[in-house]
Coordinates of C-alpha atoms in Angstrom, one line a residue:
Chain B
M98 CA -16.0 112.6 -5.1
E99 CA -19.1 110.3 -5.7
G100 CA -21.9 113.2 -4.5
A101 CA -20.3 115.3 -6.9
L102 CA -21.3 113.2 -9.6
S103 CA -24.9 113.9 -11.1
I104 CA -26.1 110.6 -12.6
S105 CA -28.9 113.1 -14.0
S106 CA -28.3 113.0 -17.7
K107 CA -30.3 115.6 -18.8
E108 CA -28.1 118.3 -17.5
N109 CA -26.4 120.4 -19.9
R110 CA -22.7 119.6 -19.8
Q111 CA -21.0 122.4 -21.6
I112 CA -21.7 124.7 -18.3
R113 CA -19.2 122.1 -16.1
A114 CA -16.6 122.4 -18.4
P115 CA -13.6 123.5 -15.7
G116 CA -11.6 126.1 -16.9
D117 CA -10.9 127.6 -20.4
G118 CA -7.8 125.4 -21.4
P119 CA -8.0 122.8 -23.4
L120 CA -9.5 119.5 -22.2
L121 CA -6.9 117.3 -23.3
R122 CA -3.3 117.9 -23.9
V123 CA -1.2 115.2 -25.5
A124 CA 2.6 115.9 -25.9
G125 CA 5.4 113.8 -27.3
L126 CA 3.3 110.2 -27.1
S127 CA 5.0 107.6 -28.4
K128 CA 4.5 104.0 -28.1
F129 CA 6.8 101.0 -29.5
Y130 CA 6.2 97.3 -30.0
G131 CA 9.7 96.1 -29.5
A132 CA 11.6 97.5 -32.7
R133 CA 8.5 98.5 -34.2
T134 CA 6.5 101.8 -34.0
G135 CA 2.8 101.5 -32.4
C136 CA 2.6 105.6 -32.5
A137 CA 5.7 108.1 -32.8
D138 CA 5.9 111.7 -31.3
V139 CA 2.2 112.4 -31.2
S140 CA 1.2 115.9 -29.9
F141 CA -2.2 117.8 -29.9
D142 CA -4.6 119.5 -27.9
L143 CA -8.5 118.9 -27.5
W144 CA -10.7 121.7 -26.4
P145 CA -14.0 121.1 -24.5
G146 CA -17.1 120.2 -27.3
E147 CA -14.3 119.4 -29.9
V148 CA -14.5 116.6 -32.6
L149 CA -11.2 115.3 -33.3
G150 CA -11.1 112.7 -36.1
I151 CA -7.7 110.4 -36.7
V152 CA -7.7 108.9 -40.4
G153 CA -4.9 106.5 -41.9
E154 CA -5.0 103.2 -43.3
S155 CA -4.8 100.0 -41.4
G156 CA -1.7 99.7 -39.1
S157 CA -0.9 103.4 -39.1
G158 CA -1.0 103.3 -35.2
K159 CA -4.5 105.2 -35.1
S160 CA -5.8 102.3 -32.8
T161 CA -2.6 102.2 -30.6
L162 CA -2.8 105.9 -30.4
L163 CA -6.3 105.9 -29.1
S164 CA -5.6 102.7 -26.6
C165 CA -2.6 104.9 -25.2
L166 CA -4.7 107.8 -24.7
A167 CA -7.6 106.2 -23.0
G168 CA -5.2 104.3 -20.5
H169 CA -5.8 100.8 -22.1
L170 CA -1.9 100.8 -23.0
T171 CA 1.0 102.2 -21.2
P172 CA 2.7 104.6 -23.7
D173 CA 6.4 104.6 -23.1
R174 CA 7.0 108.1 -23.6
G175 CA 4.9 111.3 -23.6
Q176 CA 2.1 112.7 -21.3
V177 CA -1.5 112.6 -21.5
I178 CA -2.6 115.5 -19.4
F179 CA -6.5 115.6 -18.7
E180 CA -8.1 118.7 -17.3
T181 CA -9.8 116.8 -14.2
R182 CA -12.4 118.4 -12.0
E183 CA -9.7 118.8 -9.5
G184 CA -7.3 120.1 -12.2
P185 CA -4.7 119.0 -15.0
R186 CA -3.4 115.4 -14.3
D187 CA -1.0 113.4 -16.3
T188 CA -3.4 110.4 -16.7
V189 CA -0.2 108.2 -17.6
A190 CA 1.5 108.8 -14.3
M191 CA -2.0 108.2 -12.7
A192 CA -2.5 105.4 -10.3
E193 CA -4.7 102.4 -11.7
P194 CA -7.8 103.1 -9.4
E195 CA -7.8 106.8 -10.4
R196 CA -7.5 105.9 -14.1
R197 CA -10.4 103.3 -13.4
L198 CA -12.6 106.0 -12.0
L199 CA -11.9 108.4 -14.8
G200 CA -12.7 105.5 -17.1
R201 CA -16.3 105.3 -15.5
T202 CA -16.9 108.9 -14.7
D203 CA -15.7 111.3 -17.2
W204 CA -14.5 109.2 -20.1
A205 CA -16.0 106.6 -22.2
F206 CA -15.0 104.2 -24.7
V207 CA -16.9 102.8 -27.7
H208 CA -15.7 99.9 -29.0
Q209 CA -15.8 99.1 -32.9
N210 CA -17.4 95.7 -32.1
P211 CA -20.3 96.1 -29.4
R212 CA -19.5 92.6 -28.2
D213 CA -16.4 94.0 -26.8
G214 CA -18.1 97.1 -25.1
L215 CA -21.2 95.3 -23.7
R216 CA -21.9 92.5 -21.4
M217 CA -23.4 90.0 -23.6
G218 CA -25.3 88.1 -20.7
V219 CA -26.8 91.1 -19.0
S220 CA -30.1 92.9 -20.3
A221 CA -29.8 95.9 -21.9
G222 CA -31.0 98.1 -18.8
G223 CA -28.1 96.3 -16.6
N224 CA -25.6 97.4 -19.0
V225 CA -26.7 100.8 -19.3
G226 CA -27.0 100.7 -15.3
E227 CA -23.6 98.9 -14.6
R228 CA -21.5 102.4 -14.8
L229 CA -24.3 104.1 -12.6
M230 CA -23.9 101.2 -10.1
A231 CA -20.0 101.3 -10.3
V232 CA -20.0 105.0 -9.2
G233 CA -22.3 104.2 -6.4
A234 CA -25.8 104.1 -7.6
R235 CA -28.1 102.1 -5.2
N236 CA -31.6 102.8 -5.8
F237 CA -33.0 100.3 -8.2
G238 CA -36.1 102.3 -9.6
A239 CA -33.8 105.4 -10.3
I240 CA -31.4 103.4 -12.3
R241 CA -33.9 101.7 -14.2
E242 CA -35.4 105.2 -14.8
T243 CA -32.3 106.4 -16.2
A244 CA -31.5 103.5 -18.1
A245 CA -35.2 103.5 -20.0
D246 CA -34.4 107.3 -20.3
W247 CA -31.1 106.4 -22.3
L248 CA -32.7 103.8 -24.4
G249 CA -35.4 106.5 -25.5
R250 CA -32.3 108.7 -26.5
V251 CA -30.6 105.9 -28.5
E252 CA -33.9 105.1 -30.2
I253 CA -34.3 101.9 -28.6
D254 CA -37.9 101.0 -27.5
A255 CA -38.1 101.1 -23.7
A256 CA -40.0 97.8 -23.9
R257 CA -36.6 96.2 -24.7
I258 CA -35.0 97.3 -21.5
D259 CA -35.0 93.6 -20.1
D260 CA -33.8 92.0 -23.2
R261 CA -30.1 90.7 -23.7
P262 CA -27.9 92.5 -26.6
R263 CA -28.0 89.3 -28.0
Q264 CA -31.2 89.6 -29.3
F265 CA -30.4 93.0 -30.8
S266 CA -29.3 93.7 -34.3
G267 CA -25.8 94.8 -34.7
G268 CA -27.0 98.5 -35.1
M269 CA -29.1 98.2 -31.7
Q270 CA -26.0 96.8 -30.1
Q271 CA -24.2 99.8 -31.0
R272 CA -26.4 102.3 -30.0
L273 CA -27.0 100.5 -26.8
Q274 CA -22.9 100.8 -26.0
I275 CA -23.3 104.5 -26.7
A276 CA -26.0 104.7 -24.2
R277 CA -24.4 102.5 -21.7
N278 CA -21.2 105.0 -22.4
L279 CA -22.6 108.3 -22.1
V280 CA -24.9 107.4 -19.3
T281 CA -22.4 108.9 -16.7
G282 CA -22.5 112.1 -18.6
P283 CA -18.7 111.8 -19.5
R284 CA -16.9 114.6 -20.8
L285 CA -14.4 112.9 -23.3
V286 CA -15.4 110.1 -25.7
F287 CA -12.8 107.8 -27.6
M288 CA -14.6 106.3 -30.3
D289 CA -12.7 103.2 -32.5
E290 CA -14.6 103.0 -35.8
P291 CA -18.0 103.1 -34.4
T292 CA -19.5 102.6 -37.6
G293 CA -17.4 99.9 -38.9
G294 CA -19.3 96.5 -39.6
L295 CA -22.7 98.4 -40.0
D296 CA -24.3 98.7 -43.4
V297 CA -24.9 102.3 -44.9
S298 CA -28.3 103.2 -43.7
V299 CA -27.6 101.8 -40.3
Q300 CA -24.5 103.8 -40.7
A301 CA -26.3 107.0 -41.5
R302 CA -28.7 106.7 -38.6
L303 CA -26.0 106.2 -36.0
L304 CA -23.7 109.0 -37.4
D305 CA -27.2 111.3 -37.2
L306 CA -27.7 110.1 -33.8
L307 CA -23.9 110.3 -32.8
R308 CA -23.8 113.9 -34.3
G309 CA -26.9 115.1 -32.0
L310 CA -25.4 113.9 -28.9
V311 CA -22.3 115.2 -29.3
R312 CA -23.6 118.6 -30.0
D313 CA -26.3 118.0 -27.1
M314 CA -24.0 117.3 -24.4
G315 CA -20.9 119.1 -25.8
L316 CA -19.0 116.3 -25.7
A317 CA -15.1 116.4 -26.9
V318 CA -14.8 113.2 -29.1
I319 CA -11.7 111.7 -30.4
I320 CA -13.3 109.1 -33.0
V321 CA -10.8 106.9 -35.0
T322 CA -11.9 105.7 -38.2
H323 CA -10.8 104.8 -41.8
D324 CA -13.9 106.0 -43.5
L325 CA -13.5 109.7 -44.7
A326 CA -17.1 109.9 -45.0
V327 CA -17.5 109.5 -41.1
A328 CA -14.7 111.9 -40.4
R329 CA -16.3 114.5 -43.0
L330 CA -19.5 114.4 -40.9
L331 CA -18.6 114.1 -37.7
A332 CA -15.1 115.8 -37.0
H333 CA -14.1 119.5 -36.7
R334 CA -10.4 118.8 -36.7
L335 CA -8.4 116.0 -38.6
M336 CA -5.4 114.0 -38.3
V337 CA -3.8 111.9 -40.9
M338 CA -1.6 109.2 -39.7
K339 CA 1.0 106.9 -41.6
D340 CA 3.5 104.5 -40.0
G341 CA 2.7 105.6 -36.5
R342 CA 3.1 109.3 -37.2
V343 CA 1.0 112.5 -37.7
I344 CA 1.9 113.7 -41.2
E345 CA -1.1 116.4 -41.7
Q346 CA -3.6 117.9 -39.4
G347 CA -5.9 120.6 -39.6
L348 CA -9.9 121.4 -40.0
T349 CA -11.7 118.5 -41.4
D350 CA -12.7 120.6 -44.8
Q351 CA -9.3 121.9 -45.1
V352 CA -7.7 118.4 -44.8
L353 CA -9.7 116.7 -47.3
D354 CA -10.5 119.6 -49.9
D355 CA -7.0 120.7 -50.0
P356 CA -4.7 117.9 -48.8
Q357 CA -1.0 118.8 -48.6
A358 CA 1.0 115.7 -47.6
A359 CA 1.5 113.3 -50.6
Y360 CA -0.1 110.5 -48.5
T361 CA -3.0 112.5 -47.5
Q362 CA -3.7 113.1 -51.5
L363 CA -3.8 109.8 -52.2
L364 CA -6.1 108.7 -49.4
V365 CA -8.7 111.2 -50.4
S366 CA -8.4 110.2 -54.3
S367 CA -8.7 106.7 -53.3
V368 CA -12.5 107.3 -51.9
L369 CA -15.0 106.0 -54.4
Q370 CA -17.2 108.2 -55.9
V371 CA -20.8 107.2 -56.2
Chain J
M216 CA 2.3 65.5 23.5
N217 CA 0.3 63.1 24.6
A218 CA -1.2 62.2 21.6
P219 CA -4.5 60.7 22.3
H220 CA -5.2 57.3 20.4
H221 CA -5.2 58.3 16.7
D222 CA -4.0 56.0 14.2
P223 CA -0.3 56.1 14.2
D224 CA 0.2 55.3 10.8
Y225 CA -1.0 59.0 10.3
N226 CA 0.5 62.0 11.4
F227 CA -1.9 63.9 13.8
A228 CA -4.7 65.2 11.7
Y229 CA -3.5 63.8 8.3
L230 CA -1.6 66.5 6.9
D231 CA 2.2 66.6 7.7
E232 CA 3.6 69.3 9.9
Q233 CA 5.0 71.5 7.2
T234 CA 1.7 71.5 5.2
K235 CA -0.2 72.6 8.3
R236 CA 2.2 75.4 8.9
M237 CA 1.4 76.5 5.2
I238 CA -2.2 76.5 5.5
R239 CA -1.7 78.4 9.1
R240 CA 0.0 80.9 7.7
A241 CA -2.7 81.3 4.6
I242 CA -5.4 81.7 7.5
L243 CA -3.4 84.3 9.5
K244 CA -3.1 86.2 6.5
G245 CA -6.8 85.9 6.0
I246 CA -7.8 86.9 9.3
A247 CA -5.5 89.8 9.1
V248 CA -7.1 90.8 6.0
P249 CA -10.8 89.9 6.6
G250 CA -12.7 88.9 3.3
Y251 CA -9.7 88.6 1.2
Q252 CA -9.3 85.3 -0.8
V253 CA -5.3 84.2 0.3
P254 CA -3.9 81.5 -2.2
F255 CA -2.7 78.5 -0.6
A256 CA -1.0 75.3 -1.7
S257 CA -4.2 73.2 -1.6
R258 CA -3.0 69.2 -1.2
E259 CA -4.7 66.2 -2.5
M260 CA -7.2 64.7 0.0
P261 CA -8.3 61.2 0.5
M262 CA -11.8 62.4 -1.1
P263 CA -13.2 63.9 -4.3
Y264 CA -13.2 67.6 -4.9
G265 CA -16.7 69.1 -3.8
W266 CA -16.5 67.3 -0.7
G267 CA -14.9 69.5 1.5
T268 CA -11.4 69.1 0.8
G269 CA -11.0 72.8 1.4
G270 CA -13.0 72.6 4.7
V271 CA -11.1 69.3 5.8
Q272 CA -7.6 71.2 5.4
V273 CA -8.3 74.1 7.1
T274 CA -9.7 71.9 10.0
A275 CA -6.9 69.6 10.1
A276 CA -4.4 73.0 10.3
C277 CA -6.6 74.0 13.3
L278 CA -7.2 71.0 15.3
V279 CA -5.1 70.3 18.8
P280 CA -5.5 67.3 20.7
E281 CA -7.6 68.9 23.0
D282 CA -10.3 70.0 20.4
R283 CA -13.8 68.7 20.2
L284 CA -15.1 68.7 16.6
K285 CA -18.5 69.0 15.1
V286 CA -19.2 68.2 11.8
I287 CA -22.5 69.5 9.8
D288 CA -23.8 69.1 6.4
Q289 CA -26.8 71.2 5.6
G290 CA -27.0 71.5 9.1
A291 CA -27.2 67.8 10.0
D292 CA -24.8 65.8 11.9
D293 CA -25.9 62.6 10.6
T294 CA -25.7 62.7 6.5
T295 CA -23.0 61.1 4.6
N296 CA -20.5 63.7 4.1
A297 CA -20.7 64.6 7.8
V298 CA -20.6 61.2 9.2
S299 CA -17.2 60.6 6.7
I300 CA -15.3 63.6 7.9
R301 CA -15.8 63.4 11.4
R302 CA -15.0 59.9 11.2
F303 CA -11.7 60.9 9.1
F304 CA -10.5 63.0 12.0
Q305 CA -11.7 60.6 14.9
R306 CA -9.4 58.1 12.9
T307 CA -6.4 60.3 12.2
A308 CA -6.4 62.7 14.9
G309 CA -7.9 61.3 17.7
V310 CA -10.1 64.1 18.7
E311 CA -13.3 63.9 20.2
A312 CA -16.5 64.2 18.5
T313 CA -19.7 66.0 19.6
E314 CA -23.1 66.7 18.1
K315 CA -23.5 69.9 20.5
T316 CA -23.0 72.9 19.1
T317 CA -22.1 74.5 22.7
E318 CA -19.8 72.0 23.4
A319 CA -17.5 71.9 20.1
S320 CA -14.7 73.8 20.0
V321 CA -14.3 73.5 16.1
I322 CA -17.4 73.1 13.7
Q323 CA -16.8 72.1 9.9
T324 CA -20.1 72.8 8.3
R325 CA -21.5 72.6 4.8
H326 CA -23.9 75.1 3.9
R327 CA -25.4 76.2 7.0
I328 CA -24.6 78.4 10.1
P329 CA -26.0 76.6 13.6
E330 CA -28.8 78.1 15.1
T331 CA -27.5 78.2 18.1
P332 CA -25.3 81.2 18.8
L333 CA -21.5 80.9 18.6
T334 CA -19.4 82.2 21.2
E335 CA -15.8 83.1 21.6
G336 CA -13.2 80.7 21.3
Q337 CA -15.1 78.5 18.7
I338 CA -13.8 78.2 15.4
L339 CA -16.1 77.4 12.4
V340 CA -14.7 76.3 9.5
Y341 CA -16.9 76.4 6.2
Q342 CA -16.4 73.9 2.8
V343 CA -16.7 76.6 0.3
P344 CA -17.2 75.4 -3.9
I345 CA -16.4 78.7 -5.6
P346 CA -14.6 81.3 -3.4
E347 CA -14.8 84.2 -6.0
P348 CA -18.1 86.0 -5.8
L349 CA -17.5 87.8 -9.0
R350 CA -16.9 84.2 -11.0
F351 CA -19.9 84.0 -13.2
L352 CA -20.1 87.4 -14.2
E353 CA -16.4 87.8 -15.1
P354 CA -14.6 84.6 -16.2
R355 CA -10.9 86.1 -16.0
E356 CA -9.3 85.2 -13.0
S357 CA -6.6 88.0 -13.6
E358 CA -9.3 90.7 -14.0
T359 CA -11.3 89.5 -10.8
R360 CA -8.4 89.8 -8.9
R361 CA -7.6 93.3 -10.1
M362 CA -11.2 94.1 -9.2
H363 CA -10.7 93.3 -5.7
A364 CA -7.3 94.9 -5.6
L365 CA -9.2 98.0 -6.8
A366 CA -12.4 97.6 -4.8
D367 CA -14.1 97.8 -8.3
Y368 CA -17.6 96.1 -7.3
G369 CA -19.9 97.7 -9.6
L370 CA -20.7 94.5 -11.5
M371 CA -21.6 92.8 -8.3
H372 CA -24.6 94.8 -8.1
V373 CA -25.4 94.5 -12.0
K374 CA -26.2 90.6 -10.9
L375 CA -28.7 91.9 -8.0
Y376 CA -30.2 94.4 -10.8
E377 CA -30.7 91.5 -13.3
D378 CA -32.4 89.5 -10.3
I379 CA -34.9 92.2 -9.6
A380 CA -35.3 92.8 -13.7
R381 CA -36.2 89.1 -14.1
H382 CA -37.7 88.3 -11.1
G383 CA -39.3 91.3 -9.3
A384 CA -37.2 91.0 -6.2
I385 CA -33.5 89.6 -5.3
A386 CA -33.8 86.0 -6.6
T387 CA -30.5 84.9 -4.7
S388 CA -31.4 83.0 -1.9
Y389 CA -27.9 81.4 -1.3
A390 CA -24.4 82.3 -1.4
Y391 CA -25.6 86.0 -0.9
P392 CA -22.7 88.3 -1.6
V393 CA -21.4 90.2 1.6
E394 CA -19.3 93.3 1.7
V395 CA -16.7 92.8 4.5
E396 CA -15.7 96.3 6.8
G397 CA -16.7 98.1 4.0
R398 CA -13.9 96.7 1.9
Y399 CA -13.8 93.0 0.1
V400 CA -16.8 91.6 -1.4
M401 CA -17.0 87.9 -0.4
D402 CA -18.9 85.0 -1.1
P403 CA -20.0 83.5 2.1
S404 CA -20.2 79.9 0.5
P405 CA -23.5 78.5 -0.3
I406 CA -25.3 79.2 3.1
P407 CA -28.9 80.3 2.9
K408 CA -29.4 83.9 3.0
F409 CA -31.2 83.4 6.0
D410 CA -27.7 82.8 7.6
N411 CA -26.0 86.0 6.4
P412 CA -26.9 88.2 9.4
K413 CA -25.3 85.5 11.5
L414 CA -21.7 86.2 9.8
G415 CA -21.7 89.7 11.2
G416 CA -20.5 90.5 14.6
N417 CA -20.2 86.8 15.3
P418 CA -17.9 85.8 18.5
A419 CA -16.5 83.0 16.7
I420 CA -13.6 82.9 14.2
Q421 CA -15.2 82.0 11.0
L422 CA -12.6 80.3 8.2
F423 CA -13.5 79.5 4.9
G424 CA -11.3 76.8 2.7
A425 CA -11.9 76.2 -1.1
G426 CA -9.7 73.1 -1.8
R427 CA -10.2 72.9 -5.1
E428 CA -9.8 76.5 -5.9
Q429 CA -7.3 76.9 -3.7
R430 CA -8.2 79.7 -1.7
I431 CA -8.4 80.4 2.2
Y432 CA -10.4 83.6 3.4
A433 CA -11.8 84.3 7.0
L434 CA -13.6 86.6 9.2
P435 CA -12.1 87.3 12.3
P436 CA -14.6 87.7 15.4
Y437 CA -16.9 90.5 15.6
T438 CA -16.4 91.6 12.1
A439 CA -18.8 94.0 10.2
V440 CA -20.4 92.0 7.6
R441 CA -23.5 93.9 5.4
S442 CA -25.1 91.9 2.7
L443 CA -25.3 94.1 -0.6
D444 CA -28.7 95.3 -1.5
F445 CA -30.3 98.3 -3.3
E446 CA -32.2 101.2 -1.3
D447 CA -35.6 100.2 -2.5
Y448 CA -34.9 96.6 -2.4
P449 CA -33.5 95.9 0.8
F450 CA -31.7 92.8 1.8
E451 CA -34.4 90.2 3.3
P452 CA -32.9 86.9 4.8
S453 CA -36.0 84.2 3.9
K454 CA -37.0 80.9 5.2
A455 CA -39.9 78.8 4.7
N456 CA -43.1 80.7 6.3
H457 CA -43.9 77.8 9.1
D458 CA -43.0 76.5 12.2
C459 CA -40.9 73.3 12.7
D460 CA -43.2 70.6 12.8
L461 CA -41.4 68.5 15.4
C462 CA -39.9 71.1 17.7
G463 CA -42.0 74.1 17.0
A464 CA -39.5 76.7 16.4
S465 CA -40.5 79.5 14.7
G466 CA -37.2 81.3 14.1
S467 CA -35.0 78.7 12.4
Y468 CA -34.3 77.6 9.0
L469 CA -36.6 74.8 7.8
D470 CA -36.0 71.8 5.5
E471 CA -39.4 70.9 3.2
V472 CA -39.8 66.9 3.6
I473 CA -42.4 65.6 1.5
T474 CA -44.0 62.6 3.5
D475 CA -46.1 60.6 1.1
D476 CA -47.5 60.9 -2.9
Q477 CA -50.5 63.0 -1.6
G478 CA -48.8 66.0 -0.9
S479 CA -48.5 66.0 2.3
R480 CA -44.8 67.4 3.7
M481 CA -43.7 68.7 6.8
F482 CA -41.2 71.1 7.8
V483 CA -38.2 70.2 10.2
C484 CA -35.3 72.5 11.4
S485 CA -32.3 72.0 9.2
D486 CA -30.2 72.1 12.1
T487 CA -30.5 68.8 13.7
D488 CA -28.9 69.6 16.8
Y489 CA -31.0 72.5 17.6
C490 CA -34.3 70.9 16.8
E491 CA -33.3 68.0 19.3
T492 CA -31.9 70.2 22.0
R493 CA -35.4 71.9 22.0
R494 CA -37.4 68.8 21.9
N495 CA -35.4 67.0 25.0
A496 CA -36.3 70.7 26.6
G497 CA -40.2 69.8 26.3
H498 CA -40.9 71.6 23.0
R499 CA -43.4 70.2 20.8
G500 CA -44.5 70.8 17.0
R501 CA -47.6 69.9 14.7
L502 CA -46.0 66.5 13.9
S503 CA -44.4 65.4 17.3
P504 CA -45.2 61.8 18.0
E505 CA -46.2 62.3 21.5
E506 CA -48.8 64.5 20.5
A507 CA -49.9 61.9 17.6
R508 CA -50.6 59.1 20.2

């Protein structure tokens, strides 16, 4: 299993997407917190290389949905079928060790707050190398070389490989988190407000970087955001959520330029124009 | 049985029989699952935590009246901790004590494995301050337990990676993490990494007791134990690059002793029994008194 995993980061991932079907098929996914609804009856397909945006206001169930998809929360109902290298599998019914292996090989999760996704006491190189070592890389030189390469790809000076994330700015920390996640060449990336808490110019640079990486690596991405501009820039397709339900979905430009649901219209018109 | 002369105010080996049974169950489970940390209901002992409360409880649960006990602290039989624990068992269990590794049936140790190879039938009991090898990397106990359960040990190598990145070599010199039978990663207690090769394939039973942390783990005889490392930075047992100044031994672990304020120092075996046995057999080192005369 581990032998099949290449740690080379330069490979073109698109060739590897198995089959022609969707990468992820979600059917009837529901999560309840007691009597309250986290998310209810969410269904969608995600294709290889596709970027799906999930938008909605705070408390609309976006993050609950993302956590259920990524296996951090156990949904109460529904299926999340992922096209693994061995064929389609329901990740909800999967055993914990398998899900964890998936979590450090084919999947990646970028947290809103880099402190949740990074080890703050471990050097940048160690942070990037952790996933490699977790899947069995045992050559220090090779791990370090890959880490340096990835720091370069997220525009962090390779001379800072032994610095700890604490000494990095917020934008750098977020880029480091992205490098740490993408180093094993995942096929599906979950992002929870990746640009939250950054100032606009740093946001712009990060978005630019993300767009480049997504295109080059052919990543499928599910990105949760409340920032419609981010959704417009990154997402091919958009899902609008309110009170735990999907109220509208379609191509990004279509949803944003011609919103049908009343709530989506409100959301789009609430954006401040500069 | 014919309980020898132990203080009649105490039950044999201090602990009551039910407690000893409870500890033995934990030991047996530990032996059945090598390297797995078995929780046990650690008791208050008449000594402070950090002085070997875990080791003492394991020893108490193992002792029988016929046993011959050896206690070492950093390899020495005559340091405070070793002397107190030996006296404790002489009084509460009435067992015979010895300083000879070869004659002992139970050896309680702090921070060393004796130089003299152990044999089948011997039990080596380690005092363990912190049994969790992942503790300083992952503070949550719930999470480290899950990591052990799933053999999710990538983090352990992150520690070694950090060592090499910062110091140019694996700077961990004691409590060096090991992998047991290709499954559990284990903290061998703070023994110098020089002793790590003696953990694997050892004919003796090795028991580890952590009193404060309430964990017991074990290595049954002839268990495969591998010290973690990288392909390009392999594990190296290390010691001071000297011979013993008293017995001339070149392959034993050495203590450095500063002898004056002019920078003079001597290196002596940390295992006092080993050193003495060699001296009695006629081996001499650089600073042996006979040669000074």
